[in-house]
Coordinates of C-alpha atoms in Angstrom, one line a residue:
M1 CA -3.2 -151.8 94.8
P2 CA -6.6 -152.7 94.8
L3 CA -8.7 -152.6 92.0
N4 CA -10.7 -149.0 91.2
R5 CA -14.1 -150.7 89.6
R6 CA -14.9 -147.1 88.5
K7 CA -11.9 -146.2 86.7
F8 CA -11.9 -149.7 85.3
L9 CA -15.4 -149.3 83.8
E10 CA -15.3 -145.6 82.5
K11 CA -11.9 -147.0 80.4
S12 CA -13.3 -149.9 78.9
A13 CA -16.8 -147.4 77.9
V14 CA -14.6 -145.4 75.6
T15 CA -14.5 -147.7 72.9
G16 CA -17.2 -147.4 70.6
A17 CA -18.3 -147.6 66.8
G18 CA -16.3 -145.2 66.1
V19 CA -12.7 -147.3 67.1
A20 CA -11.1 -148.0 63.8
L21 CA -10.9 -151.6 62.4
T22 CA -6.8 -151.3 62.0
G23 CA -5.2 -153.3 59.7
A24 CA -8.4 -154.9 58.3
V25 CA -9.1 -155.2 54.3
A26 CA -12.3 -152.8 53.5
A27 CA -15.2 -155.0 53.7
P28 CA -16.9 -155.3 49.9
A29 CA -19.5 -153.0 49.5
A30 CA -22.0 -155.8 49.2
Q31 CA -21.1 -159.2 50.9
A32 CA -23.7 -160.4 47.4
A33 CA -23.5 -159.6 44.1
E34 CA -24.4 -160.3 40.3
T35 CA -21.3 -159.7 38.0
S36 CA -21.4 -160.6 34.3
G37 CA -19.8 -164.2 33.5
A38 CA -19.6 -165.7 30.4
A39 CA -21.5 -165.6 27.1
G40 CA -23.3 -162.5 29.5
R41 CA -24.3 -164.7 32.2
R42 CA -24.9 -163.0 35.4
A43 CA -22.6 -164.9 38.0
K44 CA -23.8 -164.9 41.5
R45 CA -21.3 -163.9 44.4
Y46 CA -21.4 -164.3 48.1
A47 CA -18.5 -162.8 50.6
F48 CA -18.3 -163.9 54.5
T49 CA -16.2 -163.9 56.8
V50 CA -14.9 -166.5 59.4
M51 CA -13.0 -165.0 62.9
G52 CA -10.8 -167.3 65.0
T53 CA -9.2 -167.0 68.4
T54 CA -7.4 -170.0 70.0
D55 CA -5.6 -170.1 72.7
L56 CA -7.3 -168.0 75.2
H57 CA -6.3 -169.8 78.5
G58 CA -8.9 -167.6 80.8
N59 CA -7.7 -164.7 79.7
V60 CA -11.0 -162.4 79.7
F61 CA -9.8 -158.9 80.4
N62 CA -6.3 -157.0 79.7
W63 CA -5.2 -158.2 83.1
D64 CA -1.9 -159.8 84.8
Y65 CA -2.8 -161.8 88.1
F66 CA 0.0 -162.9 88.8
T67 CA 1.4 -159.0 89.0
D68 CA -1.8 -157.3 89.6
A69 CA -1.9 -155.4 86.9
E70 CA -3.1 -154.6 83.4
F71 CA -1.0 -156.5 81.1
D72 CA 1.7 -155.5 79.1
D73 CA 4.7 -157.2 77.2
K74 CA 8.3 -156.0 75.0
A75 CA 5.6 -155.4 71.7
H76 CA 2.8 -154.0 74.2
N77 CA 0.6 -156.4 73.4
D78 CA -2.6 -156.6 75.1
V79 CA -4.6 -159.9 75.9
G80 CA -8.5 -161.3 76.9
L81 CA -11.7 -161.8 75.1
A82 CA -13.1 -158.5 76.2
K83 CA -10.7 -156.9 74.0
V84 CA -11.8 -159.2 71.0
S85 CA -15.1 -159.1 71.6
T86 CA -14.3 -154.9 70.3
L87 CA -13.0 -156.1 67.2
V88 CA -16.0 -159.0 66.6
N89 CA -18.2 -156.3 66.7
Q90 CA -16.6 -153.9 64.3
V91 CA -16.1 -156.7 61.9
R92 CA -20.2 -157.9 62.5
E93 CA -20.9 -154.6 61.7
E94 CA -18.8 -154.0 58.8
K95 CA -19.6 -157.5 57.5
G96 CA -22.9 -157.3 58.1
R97 CA -23.7 -159.9 61.2
R98 CA -25.1 -162.6 59.3
N99 CA -22.1 -163.2 56.9
T100 CA -19.8 -163.9 59.8
L101 CA -18.8 -166.6 62.0
L102 CA -17.0 -167.1 65.2
I103 CA -14.8 -169.8 66.2
D104 CA -12.3 -171.1 68.7
A105 CA -8.9 -173.7 68.4
G106 CA -9.1 -174.5 71.8
D107 CA -7.8 -174.2 75.5
T108 CA -10.0 -172.1 76.8
I109 CA -10.4 -173.6 80.6
Q110 CA -6.5 -172.9 81.9
G111 CA -4.1 -171.0 82.1
T112 CA -4.9 -167.5 84.6
Q113 CA -6.0 -167.4 88.0
L114 CA -9.7 -166.2 86.9
S115 CA -9.7 -169.8 85.0
Y116 CA -8.4 -171.8 88.0
Y117 CA -10.9 -169.7 90.8
Y118 CA -14.0 -171.4 89.0
A119 CA -12.0 -174.8 88.4
K120 CA -11.0 -175.0 91.8
V121 CA -11.8 -172.5 94.7
D122 CA -15.6 -171.6 93.3
P123 CA -15.9 -174.5 91.2
I124 CA -18.4 -174.5 88.5
T125 CA -19.4 -178.2 89.2
A126 CA -20.5 -177.9 92.7
E127 CA -24.0 -177.5 93.4
G128 CA -25.5 -174.1 92.4
G129 CA -22.2 -173.1 91.2
P130 CA -20.8 -169.7 89.1
V131 CA -21.5 -170.2 85.4
H132 CA -17.8 -170.0 84.0
P133 CA -16.0 -166.8 83.0
M134 CA -15.1 -168.5 79.7
A135 CA -18.5 -169.6 79.0
Q136 CA -20.6 -166.2 79.9
A137 CA -18.3 -164.2 78.0
M138 CA -17.7 -166.2 74.7
N139 CA -22.3 -166.7 74.8
A140 CA -22.2 -162.8 75.0
M141 CA -20.1 -163.3 72.5
D142 CA -22.3 -165.4 70.4
Y143 CA -19.6 -167.7 69.1
D144 CA -20.4 -170.5 66.8
A145 CA -18.4 -173.0 67.8
A146 CA -15.0 -174.2 69.3
A147 CA -12.4 -177.5 69.0
L148 CA -11.2 -179.2 72.1
G149 CA -7.5 -178.0 73.1
N150 CA -5.5 -180.1 75.8
H151 CA -5.8 -178.0 78.7
E152 CA -9.7 -178.8 78.7
F153 CA -8.7 -181.4 80.6
N154 CA -6.4 -180.2 83.5
Y155 CA -9.1 -180.2 85.5
G156 CA -10.6 -183.7 85.0
I157 CA -13.7 -185.0 82.9
P158 CA -16.5 -183.4 85.3
V159 CA -15.2 -179.7 84.9
L160 CA -15.4 -179.8 81.1
R161 CA -18.8 -181.5 81.1
K162 CA -19.4 -178.8 83.5
F163 CA -17.7 -175.7 81.3
E164 CA -19.5 -177.8 78.0
Q165 CA -22.8 -177.8 79.8
Q166 CA -22.8 -173.9 80.4
C167 CA -21.6 -173.1 76.4
R168 CA -24.0 -171.9 73.8
F169 CA -22.3 -173.3 71.5
P170 CA -20.7 -177.1 70.6
L171 CA -17.4 -178.0 71.8
L172 CA -16.1 -180.1 69.1
G173 CA -13.6 -183.1 69.0
A174 CA -13.7 -185.3 65.9
N175 CA -10.3 -187.2 67.5
A176 CA -11.8 -187.2 70.9
L177 CA -13.4 -191.0 71.5
D178 CA -14.7 -192.9 73.8
A179 CA -12.2 -194.9 75.1
K180 CA -14.9 -198.0 75.1
T181 CA -16.9 -197.1 72.4
L182 CA -14.5 -195.7 70.0
R183 CA -17.9 -193.3 68.9
P184 CA -16.9 -189.4 69.6
A185 CA -16.9 -188.1 73.3
F186 CA -18.1 -184.8 72.0
P187 CA -19.6 -183.5 68.4
P188 CA -17.3 -183.9 65.6
Y189 CA -18.9 -180.7 63.6
S190 CA -20.9 -178.1 63.5
M191 CA -23.1 -177.0 60.4
H192 CA -24.0 -173.7 60.0
R193 CA -25.9 -172.0 57.7
L194 CA -25.6 -168.6 56.1
R195 CA -28.9 -167.2 54.2
T196 CA -28.0 -165.1 50.5
P197 CA -30.1 -163.2 48.3
F198 CA -30.1 -166.0 45.7
G199 CA -32.2 -168.2 47.2
R200 CA -29.7 -171.2 48.8
D201 CA -28.2 -171.0 51.7
V202 CA -24.4 -171.5 52.3
K203 CA -23.1 -174.6 54.3
V204 CA -20.5 -174.2 56.5
A205 CA -19.2 -177.1 58.3
V206 CA -16.2 -176.6 61.2
L207 CA -14.5 -179.6 61.9
G208 CA -12.6 -179.9 65.6
L209 CA -9.6 -181.7 66.0
T210 CA -7.6 -181.8 69.1
N211 CA -4.5 -183.0 70.6
P212 CA -3.5 -186.5 70.5
G213 CA -1.0 -185.7 73.1
I214 CA -4.3 -185.3 75.9
A215 CA -3.0 -189.1 76.2
I216 CA 0.3 -188.9 77.6
W217 CA 0.4 -185.2 79.6
D218 CA -3.6 -185.5 81.4
K219 CA -2.9 -189.5 81.0
A220 CA -4.4 -189.3 84.9
N221 CA -7.9 -188.0 83.7
V222 CA -8.2 -189.4 80.5
Q223 CA -6.6 -192.9 80.7
G224 CA -9.4 -195.8 80.3
K225 CA -12.0 -193.2 78.9
M226 CA -10.8 -191.2 76.0
T227 CA -8.9 -192.1 73.7
F228 CA -7.2 -189.6 71.1
P229 CA -6.5 -190.5 67.4
G230 CA -4.5 -188.6 65.1
L231 CA -5.8 -185.3 63.3
E232 CA -5.1 -186.4 59.7
E233 CA -6.7 -189.8 59.9
Q234 CA -10.1 -188.2 61.8
A235 CA -10.3 -184.9 58.9
A236 CA -9.4 -188.0 55.8
K237 CA -12.6 -189.8 57.6
W238 CA -14.7 -187.0 58.3
V239 CA -14.4 -183.9 55.6
P240 CA -15.8 -186.1 52.6
K241 CA -19.0 -187.2 54.9
L242 CA -19.5 -183.1 55.4
R243 CA -19.4 -182.7 51.6
S244 CA -21.9 -185.9 51.5
M245 CA -23.9 -184.0 53.6
G246 CA -24.3 -180.8 51.1
A247 CA -21.4 -178.7 52.7
D248 CA -20.5 -176.2 50.7
V249 CA -17.3 -174.7 52.2
V250 CA -15.3 -176.7 54.7
I251 CA -13.1 -175.1 57.9
V252 CA -11.3 -177.3 60.5
S253 CA -10.6 -176.1 63.8
A254 CA -7.6 -177.2 64.8
H255 CA -5.8 -177.7 68.5
S256 CA -2.3 -178.3 66.1
G257 CA 0.3 -176.2 65.1
S258 CA 1.4 -176.6 61.7
S259 CA 4.8 -177.7 62.2
G260 CA 4.8 -181.1 61.7
T261 CA 6.7 -182.2 64.6
S262 CA 6.0 -183.6 68.2
S263 CA 7.1 -182.6 71.8
Y264 CA 6.2 -186.2 72.9
G265 CA 9.1 -188.4 70.4
D266 CA 7.8 -191.9 69.8
Q267 CA 5.7 -192.5 72.9
L268 CA 2.4 -191.6 70.6
P269 CA 2.2 -192.7 66.4
Y270 CA 0.2 -189.4 66.1
I271 CA 2.1 -185.9 65.2
E272 CA 1.3 -183.5 67.9
N273 CA 1.8 -180.7 65.4
A274 CA -0.2 -181.9 62.5
A275 CA -2.4 -179.0 61.3
G276 CA -0.1 -178.2 58.1
L277 CA -0.6 -182.1 57.0
V278 CA -4.0 -182.3 57.4
A279 CA -4.6 -179.2 54.9
E280 CA -1.5 -181.7 52.6
Q281 CA -3.3 -185.0 53.0
V282 CA -7.1 -184.4 53.4
P283 CA -8.7 -183.3 50.5
G284 CA -12.0 -181.2 50.9
I285 CA -10.6 -178.6 53.3
D286 CA -10.9 -174.8 52.2
A287 CA -8.9 -173.5 55.4
I288 CA -7.6 -174.8 59.0
L289 CA -8.0 -172.7 62.0
V290 CA -4.7 -173.3 63.6
G291 CA -4.2 -173.4 67.7
H292 CA -1.6 -175.0 70.4
A293 CA 1.6 -173.5 69.0
H294 CA 1.2 -169.8 70.7
T295 CA 3.0 -168.6 67.2
E296 CA 1.0 -165.8 65.2
I297 CA 0.5 -166.9 61.5
P298 CA -1.5 -164.4 59.7
E299 CA -2.0 -166.3 56.2
Y300 CA -0.2 -169.6 55.1
F301 CA -0.9 -171.8 52.5
V302 CA -0.6 -175.4 51.6
T303 CA -0.7 -177.6 48.9
N304 CA -3.1 -180.4 49.2
K305 CA -1.2 -183.0 47.6
E306 CA -4.1 -184.9 45.8
T307 CA -5.7 -182.1 44.2
G308 CA -3.0 -179.5 44.2
K309 CA -5.5 -176.8 46.1
Q310 CA -4.2 -174.4 47.7
V311 CA -5.1 -174.3 51.4
V312 CA -5.1 -171.3 53.6
L313 CA -4.1 -171.2 57.4
S314 CA -4.4 -169.0 59.8
E315 CA -2.9 -169.0 63.7
P316 CA -3.8 -165.8 66.1
L317 CA -1.6 -164.9 68.6
K318 CA -2.2 -166.5 72.1
W319 CA -4.9 -165.0 75.2
G320 CA -6.8 -163.1 72.9
Q321 CA -3.6 -161.0 71.3
R322 CA -5.2 -161.3 68.0
L323 CA -7.9 -162.3 66.1
T324 CA -8.1 -164.0 62.8
L325 CA -10.1 -163.2 59.8
F326 CA -11.2 -165.5 57.1
D327 CA -12.7 -163.4 54.2
F328 CA -14.6 -166.3 51.8
E329 CA -15.6 -165.3 48.6
L330 CA -18.1 -167.7 46.4
V331 CA -19.4 -167.9 43.3
W332 CA -22.6 -169.9 42.2
E333 CA -21.6 -172.6 39.5
K334 CA -23.9 -175.4 38.1
G335 CA -25.7 -175.5 40.6
C336 CA -23.6 -175.2 43.9
W337 CA -21.8 -173.1 45.6
K338 CA -17.9 -173.0 45.2
V339 CA -15.3 -171.3 46.9
E340 CA -13.4 -169.0 44.0
K341 CA -10.9 -167.1 46.6
V342 CA -10.1 -167.0 50.7
G343 CA -7.9 -165.2 51.8
A344 CA -6.7 -164.6 55.9
Q345 CA -5.1 -161.7 57.6
V346 CA -4.4 -161.3 62.1
L347 CA -6.1 -158.0 64.1
N348 CA -4.3 -156.9 66.9
S349 CA -6.5 -156.2 69.7
N350 CA -4.0 -154.0 71.3
T351 CA -5.5 -151.8 68.6
V352 CA -9.1 -151.2 70.5
E353 CA -10.5 -150.5 74.1
E354 CA -12.1 -153.3 75.7
D355 CA -15.9 -154.1 75.4
P356 CA -18.0 -152.4 78.0
E357 CA -20.7 -155.2 77.8
I358 CA -18.7 -157.8 78.9
V359 CA -16.9 -155.8 81.6
R360 CA -20.0 -154.9 82.8
L361 CA -20.7 -158.9 82.8
L362 CA -17.5 -159.9 84.4
L363 CA -16.3 -157.3 86.4
D364 CA -17.6 -158.8 89.8
E365 CA -15.6 -162.5 89.5
H366 CA -12.3 -160.2 88.5
E367 CA -13.2 -158.9 91.5
K368 CA -13.5 -161.6 93.5
V369 CA -10.0 -163.0 92.1
V370 CA -8.3 -160.4 92.4
A371 CA -9.0 -160.0 96.4
Y372 CA -8.4 -164.6 96.5
V373 CA -4.8 -164.0 94.9
N374 CA -3.9 -160.7 97.1
Q375 CA -4.3 -162.4 100.3
V376 CA -1.2 -162.7 102.3
I377 CA 0.0 -166.4 103.7
G378 CA 3.3 -165.2 104.6
T379 CA 7.1 -163.6 104.8
N380 CA 9.8 -163.7 103.1
A381 CA 13.4 -162.9 104.3
A382 CA 14.9 -161.9 101.0
E383 CA 13.8 -160.9 97.7
M384 CA 13.9 -163.4 94.9
T385 CA 13.2 -163.4 90.9
S386 CA 13.3 -165.6 88.3
A387 CA 14.9 -163.0 85.8
E388 CA 18.0 -165.1 85.6
A389 CA 17.1 -168.4 86.3
P390 CA 17.7 -169.7 82.7
Y391 CA 20.9 -169.6 82.6
K392 CA 22.0 -169.4 86.6
D393 CA 21.5 -170.8 89.2
V394 CA 19.1 -169.3 91.5
P395 CA 17.1 -169.3 94.7
I396 CA 13.2 -168.8 93.4
I397 CA 13.8 -171.8 91.4
D398 CA 15.8 -173.6 94.3
L399 CA 12.2 -173.2 96.5
I400 CA 10.3 -174.8 93.9
N401 CA 12.9 -177.7 94.1
H402 CA 13.2 -177.5 97.5
I403 CA 8.9 -177.7 98.5
Q404 CA 9.0 -180.7 95.9
A405 CA 11.6 -183.0 97.4
D406 CA 10.3 -182.5 101.0
T407 CA 6.5 -183.3 100.2
V408 CA 7.7 -186.3 98.9
R409 CA 9.9 -187.3 101.3
Q410 CA 7.1 -187.1 103.5
A411 CA 4.8 -189.4 100.9
L412 CA 7.2 -191.7 100.9
A413 CA 8.2 -191.6 104.7
G414 CA 7.5 -195.5 105.8
T415 CA 7.8 -196.6 102.6
E416 CA 10.2 -199.2 101.5
H417 CA 11.7 -196.2 99.3
A418 CA 12.3 -194.1 102.2
A419 CA 15.8 -194.3 102.5
L420 CA 16.3 -193.2 99.0
P421 CA 17.9 -189.6 98.5
V422 CA 15.5 -187.6 96.2
L423 CA 16.6 -185.3 93.7
S424 CA 13.5 -182.5 92.4
Q425 CA 13.1 -180.7 88.4
A426 CA 12.0 -177.3 88.2
A427 CA 12.2 -174.8 85.3
C428 CA 11.8 -171.2 84.8
F429 CA 8.0 -170.9 83.6
S430 CA 8.2 -167.0 84.0
R431 CA 11.2 -164.7 83.6
S432 CA 9.2 -161.9 85.8
A433 CA 8.0 -164.3 88.2
R434 CA 9.2 -162.2 91.8
I435 CA 8.7 -162.8 95.5
P436 CA 9.5 -159.7 97.3
A437 CA 11.3 -159.5 101.1
G438 CA 8.0 -158.8 103.2
E439 CA 4.9 -160.1 102.5
V440 CA 4.0 -163.4 100.6
T441 CA 0.5 -163.6 98.6
I442 CA -1.3 -166.4 96.9
R443 CA 0.0 -164.5 93.2
D444 CA 3.3 -164.3 94.7
V445 CA 3.6 -168.1 94.4
A446 CA 1.5 -168.8 92.0
G447 CA 3.0 -166.7 89.9
L448 CA 6.3 -168.7 90.0
Y449 CA 4.3 -172.1 89.0
V450 CA 2.0 -170.6 86.1
F451 CA 0.9 -174.3 84.9
E452 CA -1.8 -176.9 86.6
N453 CA 1.1 -179.9 86.7
T454 CA 0.6 -182.1 89.2
L455 CA 3.8 -183.7 91.9
E456 CA 5.0 -187.3 91.4
A457 CA 8.1 -189.0 92.1
R458 CA 9.5 -191.8 90.0
L459 CA 12.6 -194.2 90.5
M460 CA 15.9 -193.1 88.4
T461 CA 19.3 -194.3 88.3
G462 CA 22.3 -192.3 88.4
A463 CA 23.6 -193.1 84.6
Q464 CA 19.8 -192.1 83.9
M465 CA 20.1 -189.1 85.7
K466 CA 23.6 -188.3 83.4
A467 CA 21.0 -188.8 80.0
Y468 CA 18.4 -187.0 81.6
L469 CA 20.4 -183.7 82.3
E470 CA 22.1 -184.2 79.0
F471 CA 19.2 -183.8 77.0
S472 CA 18.1 -180.6 79.0
A473 CA 21.4 -178.9 78.1
N474 CA 20.2 -178.8 74.3
Y475 CA 18.8 -175.5 75.6
F476 CA 21.9 -173.6 75.4
V477 CA 23.9 -171.6 72.2
R478 CA 26.8 -173.3 71.5
T479 CA 29.4 -170.4 72.6
A480 CA 32.8 -170.6 71.7
P481 CA 35.4 -170.2 74.2
G482 CA 37.1 -166.1 74.6
A483 CA 33.9 -165.2 72.3
A484 CA 31.5 -162.6 73.8
V485 CA 28.3 -164.0 75.4
D486 CA 25.0 -162.1 75.5
P487 CA 22.4 -163.7 78.1
A488 CA 19.7 -162.6 75.2
K489 CA 21.6 -165.2 72.7
L490 CA 22.3 -167.9 74.6
T491 CA 19.0 -170.1 75.6
N492 CA 16.4 -171.8 73.7
A493 CA 18.5 -173.1 71.0
N494 CA 16.6 -174.8 68.3
G495 CA 13.2 -172.7 69.9
T496 CA 13.3 -174.8 73.0
P497 CA 10.9 -173.1 75.0
D498 CA 12.0 -171.8 78.7
Y499 CA 9.8 -174.7 80.2
N500 CA 12.0 -177.4 78.3
Y501 CA 15.2 -176.2 80.3
D502 CA 15.2 -178.4 83.4
V503 CA 17.7 -178.5 86.4
V504 CA 18.0 -180.4 88.9
S505 CA 18.8 -180.3 92.9
G506 CA 20.5 -182.6 94.8
L507 CA 23.3 -183.3 92.2
S508 CA 25.7 -180.7 91.5
Y509 CA 27.4 -180.7 87.7
E510 CA 28.5 -178.4 85.6
I511 CA 27.2 -177.5 81.7
D512 CA 29.9 -176.4 79.5
I513 CA 28.4 -174.1 76.2
A514 CA 31.6 -174.7 74.3
K515 CA 31.0 -178.5 73.7
P516 CA 28.3 -179.7 71.3
A517 CA 24.9 -180.8 72.4
G518 CA 25.4 -184.0 73.8
S519 CA 28.1 -184.2 75.3
R520 CA 28.4 -180.6 77.8
V521 CA 27.5 -182.0 80.8
T522 CA 30.4 -182.6 83.2
N523 CA 32.0 -183.2 86.8
V524 CA 28.1 -184.6 88.1
R525 CA 28.7 -185.3 91.9
F526 CA 26.2 -186.5 94.3
E527 CA 27.3 -185.1 97.7
G528 CA 30.8 -184.6 96.8
Q529 CA 31.3 -187.6 95.1
P530 CA 31.0 -188.4 91.4
L531 CA 27.4 -189.6 90.5
A532 CA 27.9 -193.5 90.1
D533 CA 25.5 -194.7 87.4
D534 CA 24.6 -197.7 89.1
A535 CA 23.0 -195.1 92.1
R536 CA 19.1 -195.6 92.9
F537 CA 17.4 -192.3 93.0
V538 CA 13.8 -190.7 94.0
F539 CA 12.7 -188.4 90.9
A540 CA 10.2 -185.3 91.9
V541 CA 9.4 -184.7 88.6
N542 CA 6.2 -182.6 87.4
N543 CA 3.5 -185.0 86.0
Y544 CA 3.9 -183.5 81.8
R545 CA 7.7 -184.2 82.2
A546 CA 6.7 -187.3 83.8
N547 CA 3.8 -188.6 81.3
G548 CA 6.5 -187.6 78.6
G549 CA 6.3 -183.8 78.2
G550 CA 9.4 -182.3 76.3
N551 CA 10.6 -186.2 75.7
F552 CA 13.1 -185.9 77.9
P553 CA 14.7 -190.0 78.4
H554 CA 13.7 -192.5 80.8
V555 CA 11.1 -190.1 82.8
A556 CA 8.1 -191.4 81.4
A557 CA 9.6 -195.8 81.6
A558 CA 10.4 -195.3 85.0
P559 CA 8.6 -196.4 87.8
L560 CA 5.4 -194.5 89.6
L561 CA 6.5 -194.4 93.1
W562 CA 4.1 -191.6 94.4
S563 CA 1.5 -189.5 92.4
N564 CA -0.3 -186.4 94.0
S565 CA -3.5 -184.7 92.1
D566 CA -2.9 -181.6 94.0
E567 CA -1.4 -178.9 91.7
I568 CA 2.7 -178.1 92.4
R569 CA 1.3 -174.3 92.4
N570 CA -1.6 -175.3 95.3
T571 CA 1.0 -177.5 97.2
M572 CA 3.5 -174.4 97.3
I573 CA 1.0 -172.5 98.3
A574 CA 0.0 -174.8 100.7
W575 CA 4.0 -174.9 102.5
V576 CA 4.1 -171.6 102.5
T577 CA 0.9 -171.3 104.6
A578 CA 1.8 -174.1 106.6
K579 CA 5.5 -172.5 107.3
G580 CA 4.3 -168.8 107.3
S581 CA 8.1 -168.0 106.7
I582 CA 10.0 -168.7 103.2
D583 CA 14.0 -168.0 104.2
P584 CA 16.6 -168.6 101.4
A585 CA 19.2 -169.1 103.1
E586 CA 18.3 -172.4 104.2
F587 CA 17.7 -174.0 100.7
A588 CA 19.7 -172.0 98.1
A589 CA 22.8 -173.4 96.7
V590 CA 24.5 -172.8 93.8
D591 CA 24.6 -176.4 92.5
W592 CA 25.0 -176.1 88.6
R593 CA 26.9 -173.5 86.3
L594 CA 27.7 -173.2 83.2
T595 CA 31.5 -173.7 82.2
R596 CA 33.5 -173.1 79.6
E597 CA 36.6 -175.2 79.5
G598 CA 35.9 -175.6 82.9
T599 CA 35.9 -171.9 83.3
P600 CA 32.6 -170.4 85.0
V601 CA 30.6 -167.4 82.3
F602 CA 28.9 -166.0 85.2

């Protein structure tokens, strides 16, 4: 259904000062006060709040462009900056506008069709082009600073630089360095002054750190241009400098999870999720706004090994579902401000309505994108869904592999590798993807491939493909023969996300879920015959996986035969548009299945 502009505006206009700040601790009666101290002296105290978002991923409105409906999930979360803006306004009203800061921890300009549209369809880089919706919204909300996320680099450095120009706040990245000079390519930090009634401002430094994995995941965009050393190393360099510059409070905005793990193994000497290590190893930090991991951490304390000081970490849930509040209490001691206490909490954006000012500002852009994604580009003979894709071979995933393999074959036609068979990998990015029978729109196809990955062709052997499949099979929870199989509990073993379970077309194989990880893949065949270790294949693979994302074996070191700069999503849309129709009978096949002792599970 087309968006009802009036209904959308009227619903959003419901919000106002009367909406409760659900879950918030009551603000102190005054942000500054004098209290009795030792020997009857009056201690000067000041309180302020730093609000934080992260992993917004292009979400302005509580809208799912892939379903063309309001966003909803099982927990009934809401998304988008329009909701967050209402929370921000309430906090500022309660705390006092001058006693607050608003920062972000990265991954801002990629993730929805809204952000894609203004990077590719009506690009902000065009002469006289539009202002990015995320810049418009964040400017209107008066953000004070934002760290760079890895997805900021997905569309290339020119798009990022244009976005940076359009923002009225700095994009921070102390460990995003120019590859030639090794000097920061972006501002490393920002310094903010908060006025107090006691004659001396509080100086708050925000240090921005981004993810070293950019060097792998966006290699095509950054190689030879930027380099990304470890977060701990750069924090240890900059935090003392910030303190020497007079910072009373140091906050790190880190696009890096807190787990201390990496998805790229030993391909880089730096940790992907290093926020906790930064808190533990680098003295002088008061709080860390955590990003990247898409998890919710309301409040988490890490003890610094050198000082014994407790550092508070908080990660608000992705897409604007939560807003972090760091509440600081300072006391004036020996001629300077000292942090006496700091705590964190998160507010839920589903407790408020959208800010009508943000709605009015960006509704036109929203409607353009809704019209774009609802363009009909072909027809489909039979409905396909991804609901069972994590544990069954289903046609909708076969479609991805079919298009990828077809694209690679055409690209290699006439080359020395044209005669080699083509295999292809794909993962279930969304369990709610659906391509209906009948008319097919851009959003139907785009909803199947929600990431901005591009396509590559790598040269792999039979032995390497067996190892690849075996690694992928770690996704399943070991389930004994005869034990009940619950599909809801069968997948995501050890926290493996759906996007790190690859299925491979062009081979047939079985995965025995009763066997331990590392020995599950059996009966691997090519064209009906057992797969030979020395067989050679062209492997159609997305750039995230090819560059080491997920730490799958062999593929990152495999010879590159061909690569494409266009997103796989666009390749799929173009394929359907050119063909005009989809018929699952042409490509759907059960090439893999789950078994236990040779008996199919499903």
